[in-house]
Amino acid sequence: MKPWPYPRIVAHRGGGSLAPENTLAAIRLGQSLGFRAHEFDVKLARDGTAILMHDATLDRTAGCRGRAADMTLTELSQLDAGAWHSAEFKGERIPTFEAAARLLRSKDTMAHVEIKPTPGFDAVTGARVAELTAKYWEGAEVPPVFSSFSFEALAAARAAAPEIPRGWLIDSFNDADWERLAELDCVSLHTNWKTISAARIREIRDRGYQVMLYTVNDVAKARELLAAGASGVFTDNLREFAAAFPVDI
């Protein structure tokens, strides 16, 4: 198994719970705490622009009904993606993938890119995100890692940019996932820490795959999972984890 060049502690959705998720403010906050790797979600706007957003709809994080896939970047850029979190971040905008990439690369911050297609746009999203990632991280010493719950999206990403590593993302591992890992030529499995045992972690590692676990917010639990063989964890608890794992962020 190739060495895993990514930090063991990764900032979830850019800035965890300390800033509005999937925003440049979140990434800056994580960087300010010393995090060397961020996870975030990428989907497509109606005009094909890749943007950072988790949900298919805008209701929860942008105060607007409807789907990002039905709006252009110009329309999306007028929305407030920070007010839902706190007054401090009121006026924060939905960032483009390109803007996030520039910010990350400006500080050599590594990326876990979750391809998060709006339902029905799996293949086109996977291909587009992969093409852009190859462009934005050209020449980078450590490329991003793709992950997705969508097999179709990851397969399209593999076809578009096979050189960028992929992780199969699932809520709960079962034996059928061995086939998916092989078909996608994955380097890692990403799954919910609550659904996996230490024995399964060891089994997956023994078969040549890294294991990334989400979303771990308790320091003691993170230590336990890492000791069991997990390659790393995603966390929302950035401040406490930065203090507890200063060499692992």
Tab-separated table of N, CA and C in Angstrom, residues 143-246:
chain	number	residue	atom	x	y	z
A	143	PRO	N	-2.067	15.704	-4.849
A	143	PRO	CA	-3.355	16.032	-5.459
A	143	PRO	C	-4.496	15.854	-4.460
A	144	PRO	N	-5.660	16.418	-4.750
A	144	PRO	CA	-6.823	16.135	-3.915
A	144	PRO	C	-7.225	14.665	-3.976
A	145	VAL	N	-8.065	14.260	-3.048
A	145	VAL	CA	-8.717	12.949	-3.089
A	145	VAL	C	-10.185	13.178	-3.397
A	146	PHE	N	-10.709	12.469	-4.385
A	146	PHE	CA	-12.141	12.516	-4.657
A	146	PHE	C	-12.859	11.522	-3.754
A	147	SER	N	-14.088	11.861	-3.378
A	147	SER	CA	-14.986	10.895	-2.761
A	147	SER	C	-16.389	11.220	-3.229
A	148	SER	N	-17.263	10.232	-3.167
A	148	SER	CA	-18.666	10.471	-3.522
A	148	SER	C	-19.504	9.276	-3.111
A	149	PHE	N	-20.757	9.569	-2.734
A	149	PHE	CA	-21.741	8.514	-2.527
A	149	PHE	C	-22.256	7.995	-3.862
A	150	SER	N	-21.960	8.708	-4.931
A	150	SER	CA	-22.453	8.351	-6.263
A	150	SER	C	-21.409	7.538	-7.024
A	151	PHE	N	-21.707	6.275	-7.268
A	151	PHE	CA	-20.816	5.431	-8.062
A	151	PHE	C	-20.648	6.020	-9.454
A	152	GLU	N	-21.746	6.497	-10.039
A	152	GLU	CA	-21.703	7.050	-11.389
A	152	GLU	C	-20.797	8.275	-11.456
A	153	ALA	N	-20.861	9.131	-10.438
A	153	ALA	CA	-20.021	10.325	-10.417
A	153	ALA	C	-18.550	9.968	-10.299
A	154	LEU	N	-18.229	9.015	-9.431
A	154	LEU	CA	-16.830	8.630	-9.276
A	154	LEU	C	-16.305	7.928	-10.520
A	155	ALA	N	-17.155	7.132	-11.162
A	155	ALA	CA	-16.735	6.473	-12.395
A	155	ALA	C	-16.434	7.504	-13.477
A	156	ALA	N	-17.263	8.550	-13.558
A	156	ALA	CA	-17.032	9.614	-14.537
A	156	ALA	C	-15.760	10.386	-14.200
A	157	ALA	N	-15.502	10.592	-12.912
A	157	ALA	CA	-14.278	11.273	-12.493
A	157	ALA	C	-13.058	10.443	-12.860
A	158	ARG	N	-13.160	9.149	-12.680
A	158	ARG	CA	-12.044	8.271	-13.048
A	158	ARG	C	-11.751	8.353	-14.536
A	159	ALA	N	-12.799	8.373	-15.346
A	159	ALA	CA	-12.614	8.447	-16.789
A	159	ALA	C	-12.008	9.779	-17.212
A	160	ALA	N	-12.402	10.863	-16.544
A	160	ALA	CA	-11.948	12.204	-16.923
A	160	ALA	C	-10.552	12.530	-16.401
A	161	ALA	N	-10.227	12.042	-15.208
A	161	ALA	CA	-8.923	12.350	-14.603
A	161	ALA	C	-8.457	11.154	-13.778
A	162	PRO	N	-8.047	10.085	-14.447
A	162	PRO	CA	-7.707	8.847	-13.739
A	162	PRO	C	-6.537	8.986	-12.777
A	163	GLU	N	-5.728	10.027	-12.948
A	163	GLU	CA	-4.547	10.195	-12.106
A	163	GLU	C	-4.884	10.720	-10.712
A	164	ILE	N	-6.095	11.239	-10.531
A	164	ILE	CA	-6.478	11.782	-9.224
A	164	ILE	C	-7.105	10.668	-8.385
A	165	PRO	N	-6.607	10.427	-7.173
A	165	PRO	CA	-7.078	9.297	-6.370
A	165	PRO	C	-8.540	9.434	-5.955
A	166	ARG	N	-9.160	8.282	-5.768
A	166	ARG	CA	-10.583	8.229	-5.453
A	166	ARG	C	-10.838	7.408	-4.188
A	167	GLY	N	-11.870	7.839	-3.433
A	167	GLY	CA	-12.323	7.092	-2.269
A	167	GLY	C	-13.812	6.824	-2.379
A	168	TRP	N	-14.212	5.592	-2.169
A	168	TRP	CA	-15.627	5.216	-2.197
A	168	TRP	C	-16.259	5.638	-0.874
A	169	LEU	N	-17.329	6.421	-0.952
A	169	LEU	CA	-17.968	7.018	0.224
A	169	LEU	C	-19.320	6.361	0.470
A	170	ILE	N	-19.474	5.790	1.639
A	170	ILE	CA	-20.707	5.080	1.990
A	170	ILE	C	-21.017	5.304	3.464
A	171	ASP	N	-22.281	5.107	3.821
A	171	ASP	CA	-22.657	5.235	5.230
A	171	ASP	C	-22.293	3.987	6.018
A	172	SER	N	-22.408	2.831	5.383
A	172	SER	CA	-22.131	1.576	6.074
A	172	SER	C	-21.543	0.569	5.101
A	173	PHE	N	-20.409	-0.010	5.453
A	173	PHE	CA	-19.701	-0.933	4.569
A	173	PHE	C	-20.348	-2.323	4.605
A	174	ASN	N	-20.501	-2.909	3.421
A	174	ASN	CA	-20.891	-4.315	3.346
A	174	ASN	C	-20.043	-5.000	2.288
A	175	ASP	N	-20.161	-6.312	2.159
A	175	ASP	CA	-19.252	-7.060	1.296
A	175	ASP	C	-19.364	-6.681	-0.180
A	176	ALA	N	-20.501	-6.134	-0.596
A	176	ALA	CA	-20.636	-5.705	-1.992
A	176	ALA	C	-19.717	-4.517	-2.301
A	177	ASP	N	-19.282	-3.819	-1.259
A	177	ASP	CA	-18.426	-2.655	-1.480
A	177	ASP	C	-17.010	-3.030	-1.896
A	178	TRP	N	-16.590	-4.259	-1.663
A	178	TRP	CA	-15.287	-4.676	-2.186
A	178	TRP	C	-15.264	-4.534	-3.712
A	179	GLU	N	-16.354	-4.931	-4.337
A	179	GLU	CA	-16.444	-4.845	-5.794
A	179	GLU	C	-16.421	-3.392	-6.264
A	180	ARG	N	-17.116	-2.525	-5.538
A	180	ARG	CA	-17.142	-1.115	-5.926
A	180	ARG	C	-15.764	-0.480	-5.782
A	181	LEU	N	-15.073	-0.805	-4.719
A	181	LEU	CA	-13.715	-0.291	-4.533
A	181	LEU	C	-12.808	-0.705	-5.691
A	182	ALA	N	-12.952	-1.956	-6.111
A	182	ALA	CA	-12.121	-2.458	-7.206
A	182	ALA	C	-12.512	-1.832	-8.538
A	183	GLU	N	-13.813	-1.752	-8.810
A	183	GLU	CA	-14.277	-1.198	-10.084
A	183	GLU	C	-13.851	0.250	-10.260
A	184	LEU	N	-13.866	1.003	-9.183
A	184	LEU	CA	-13.504	2.422	-9.242
A	184	LEU	C	-12.007	2.647	-9.090
A	185	ASP	N	-11.260	1.565	-8.868
A	185	ASP	CA	-9.815	1.653	-8.649
A	185	ASP	C	-9.515	2.654	-7.540
A	186	CYS	N	-10.190	2.467	-6.410
A	186	CYS	CA	-10.070	3.390	-5.291
A	186	CYS	C	-8.791	3.167	-4.492
A	187	VAL	N	-8.351	4.206	-3.816
A	187	VAL	CA	-7.248	4.083	-2.876
A	187	VAL	C	-7.762	4.059	-1.440
A	188	SER	N	-9.029	4.442	-1.249
A	188	SER	CA	-9.534	4.572	0.115
A	188	SER	C	-11.030	4.319	0.199
A	189	LEU	N	-11.444	3.989	1.408
A	189	LEU	CA	-12.859	3.894	1.759
A	189	LEU	C	-13.151	4.998	2.759
A	190	HIS	N	-14.259	5.719	2.553
A	190	HIS	CA	-14.681	6.782	3.469
A	190	HIS	C	-16.050	6.385	4.013
A	191	THR	N	-16.185	6.325	5.331
A	191	THR	CA	-17.446	5.858	5.886
A	191	THR	C	-17.708	6.448	7.269
A	192	ASN	N	-18.935	6.232	7.735
A	192	ASN	CA	-19.395	6.708	9.031
A	192	ASN	C	-18.716	5.918	10.146
A	193	TRP	N	-18.044	6.603	11.054
A	193	TRP	CA	-17.329	5.913	12.115
A	193	TRP	C	-18.252	5.090	13.000
A	194	LYS	N	-19.528	5.467	13.062
A	194	LYS	CA	-20.469	4.763	13.934
A	194	LYS	C	-20.855	3.393	13.389
A	195	THR	N	-20.568	3.132	12.123
A	195	THR	CA	-21.030	1.891	11.491
A	195	THR	C	-19.913	0.896	11.214
A	196	ILE	N	-18.696	1.171	11.687
A	196	ILE	CA	-17.571	0.295	11.343
A	196	ILE	C	-16.852	-0.157	12.609
A	197	SER	N	-16.410	-1.389	12.599
A	197	SER	CA	-15.699	-1.958	13.741
A	197	SER	C	-14.193	-1.883	13.526
A	198	ALA	N	-13.458	-2.045	14.619
A	198	ALA	CA	-12.001	-2.054	14.521
A	198	ALA	C	-11.530	-3.215	13.648
A	199	ALA	N	-12.219	-4.353	13.748
A	199	ALA	CA	-11.842	-5.512	12.932
A	199	ALA	C	-12.028	-5.220	11.450
A	200	ARG	N	-13.114	-4.534	11.100
A	200	ARG	CA	-13.362	-4.198	9.695
A	200	ARG	C	-12.342	-3.180	9.190
A	201	ILE	N	-11.988	-2.224	10.034
A	201	ILE	CA	-10.955	-1.258	9.652
A	201	ILE	C	-9.664	-1.988	9.304
A	202	ARG	N	-9.274	-2.937	10.157
A	202	ARG	CA	-8.041	-3.691	9.911
A	202	ARG	C	-8.149	-4.516	8.641
A	203	GLU	N	-9.313	-5.105	8.409
A	203	GLU	CA	-9.512	-5.915	7.206
A	203	GLU	C	-9.369	-5.067	5.949
A	204	ILE	N	-9.977	-3.898	5.957
A	204	ILE	CA	-9.898	-3.011	4.791
A	204	ILE	C	-8.468	-2.550	4.569
A	205	ARG	N	-7.770	-2.208	5.645
A	205	ARG	CA	-6.375	-1.793	5.524
A	205	ARG	C	-5.515	-2.952	5.017
A	206	ASP	N	-5.766	-4.143	5.522
A	206	ASP	CA	-4.983	-5.308	5.098
A	206	ASP	C	-5.156	-5.607	3.613
A	207	ARG	N	-6.297	-5.202	3.051
A	207	ARG	CA	-6.545	-5.430	1.629
A	207	ARG	C	-6.095	-4.260	0.761
A	208	GLY	N	-5.360	-3.331	1.375
A	208	GLY	CA	-4.682	-2.308	0.607
A	208	GLY	C	-5.367	-0.970	0.483
A	209	TYR	N	-6.415	-0.724	1.276
A	209	TYR	CA	-7.144	0.546	1.182
A	209	TYR	C	-6.966	1.374	2.450
A	210	GLN	N	-6.860	2.677	2.273
A	210	GLN	CA	-6.896	3.580	3.407
A	210	GLN	C	-8.339	3.688	3.904
A	211	VAL	N	-8.515	4.083	5.162
A	211	VAL	CA	-9.858	4.215	5.753
A	211	VAL	C	-10.002	5.597	6.386
A	212	MET	N	-10.905	6.399	5.826
A	212	MET	CA	-11.207	7.729	6.356
A	212	MET	C	-12.604	7.702	6.974
A	213	LEU	N	-12.738	8.285	8.163
A	213	LEU	CA	-13.994	8.181	8.913
A	213	LEU	C	-14.603	9.562	9.198
A	214	TYR	N	-15.917	9.643	9.013
A	214	TYR	CA	-16.646	10.892	9.307
A	214	TYR	C	-17.717	10.609	10.347
A	215	THR	N	-18.275	11.624	10.987
A	215	THR	CA	-17.662	12.879	11.337
A	215	THR	C	-17.348	12.751	12.822
A	216	VAL	N	-16.095	12.744	13.181
A	216	VAL	CA	-15.645	12.423	14.542
A	216	VAL	C	-15.374	13.716	15.290
A	217	ASN	N	-16.162	13.969	16.327
A	217	ASN	CA	-16.042	15.230	17.057
A	217	ASN	C	-15.569	15.076	18.490
A	218	ASP	N	-15.344	13.847	18.918
A	218	ASP	CA	-14.855	13.570	20.263
A	218	ASP	C	-13.385	13.154	20.183
A	219	VAL	N	-12.524	13.835	20.907
A	219	VAL	CA	-11.087	13.580	20.841
A	219	VAL	C	-10.750	12.154	21.252
A	220	ALA	N	-11.353	11.677	22.337
A	220	ALA	CA	-11.058	10.321	22.801
A	220	ALA	C	-11.460	9.286	21.761
A	221	LYS	N	-12.600	9.479	21.124
A	221	LYS	CA	-13.050	8.552	20.088
A	221	LYS	C	-12.098	8.595	18.887
A	222	ALA	N	-11.645	9.780	18.541
A	222	ALA	CA	-10.695	9.893	17.427
A	222	ALA	C	-9.413	9.130	17.730
A	223	ARG	N	-8.912	9.265	18.954
A	223	ARG	CA	-7.703	8.522	19.329
A	223	ARG	C	-7.935	7.019	19.201
A	224	GLU	N	-9.097	6.573	19.636
A	224	GLU	CA	-9.442	5.149	19.576
A	224	GLU	C	-9.492	4.649	18.132
A	225	LEU	N	-10.107	5.416	17.263
A	225	LEU	CA	-10.245	5.006	15.862
A	225	LEU	C	-8.899	5.017	15.144
A	226	LEU	N	-8.083	6.006	15.430
A	226	LEU	CA	-6.759	6.060	14.813
A	226	LEU	C	-5.892	4.904	15.311
A	227	ALA	N	-6.012	4.579	16.582
A	227	ALA	CA	-5.263	3.448	17.129
A	227	ALA	C	-5.718	2.133	16.509
A	228	ALA	N	-6.983	2.071	16.110
A	228	ALA	CA	-7.520	0.857	15.479
A	228	ALA	C	-7.075	0.716	14.030
A	229	GLY	N	-6.452	1.759	13.486
A	229	GLY	CA	-5.932	1.672	12.127
A	229	GLY	C	-6.531	2.623	11.127
A	230	ALA	N	-7.473	3.471	11.550
A	230	ALA	CA	-8.036	4.446	10.618
A	230	ALA	C	-6.923	5.358	10.104
A	231	SER	N	-7.003	5.676	8.815
A	231	SER	CA	-5.991	6.544	8.206
A	231	SER	C	-6.198	7.995	8.603
A	232	GLY	N	-7.449	8.342	8.919
A	232	GLY	CA	-7.746	9.704	9.302
A	232	GLY	C	-9.213	9.882	9.600
A	233	VAL	N	-9.543	11.052	10.160
A	233	VAL	CA	-10.934	11.360	10.485
A	233	VAL	C	-11.249	12.779	10.030
A	234	PHE	N	-12.512	13.001	9.696
A	234	PHE	CA	-13.035	14.330	9.407
A	234	PHE	C	-13.725	14.833	10.667
A	235	THR	N	-13.509	16.114	10.995
A	235	THR	CA	-14.104	16.641	12.223
A	235	THR	C	-14.699	18.026	12.028
A	236	ASP	N	-15.759	18.298	12.798
A	236	ASP	CA	-16.343	19.630	12.893
A	236	ASP	C	-15.781	20.398	14.082
A	237	ASN	N	-15.106	19.670	14.971
A	237	ASN	CA	-14.625	20.227	16.236
A	237	ASN	C	-13.189	20.736	16.057
A	238	LEU	N	-13.039	21.762	15.251
A	238	LEU	CA	-11.702	22.175	14.819
A	238	LEU	C	-10.808	22.674	15.951
A	239	ARG	N	-11.335	23.506	16.817
A	239	ARG	CA	-10.475	24.104	17.841
A	239	ARG	C	-9.927	23.053	18.804
A	240	GLU	N	-10.799	22.180	19.279
A	240	GLU	CA	-10.360	21.160	20.232
A	240	GLU	C	-9.416	20.159	19.579
A	241	PHE	N	-9.702	19.775	18.335
A	241	PHE	CA	-8.847	18.805	17.649
A	241	PHE	C	-7.484	19.410	17.300
A	242	ALA	N	-7.465	20.703	16.974
A	242	ALA	CA	-6.180	21.359	16.685
A	242	ALA	C	-5.279	21.352	17.916
A	243	ALA	N	-5.884	21.520	19.089
A	243	ALA	CA	-5.117	21.502	20.322
A	243	ALA	C	-4.679	20.089	20.695
A	244	ALA	N	-5.533	19.101	20.435
A	244	ALA	CA	-5.247	17.724	20.840
A	244	ALA	C	-4.327	16.995	19.862
A	245	PHE	N	-4.347	17.402	18.574
A	245	PHE	CA	-3.574	16.693	17.552
A	245	PHE	C	-2.709	17.679	16.755
A	246	PRO	N	-1.829	18.424	17.415
A	246	PRO	CA	-1.098	19.479	16.702
A	246	PRO	C	-0.218	18.978	15.559
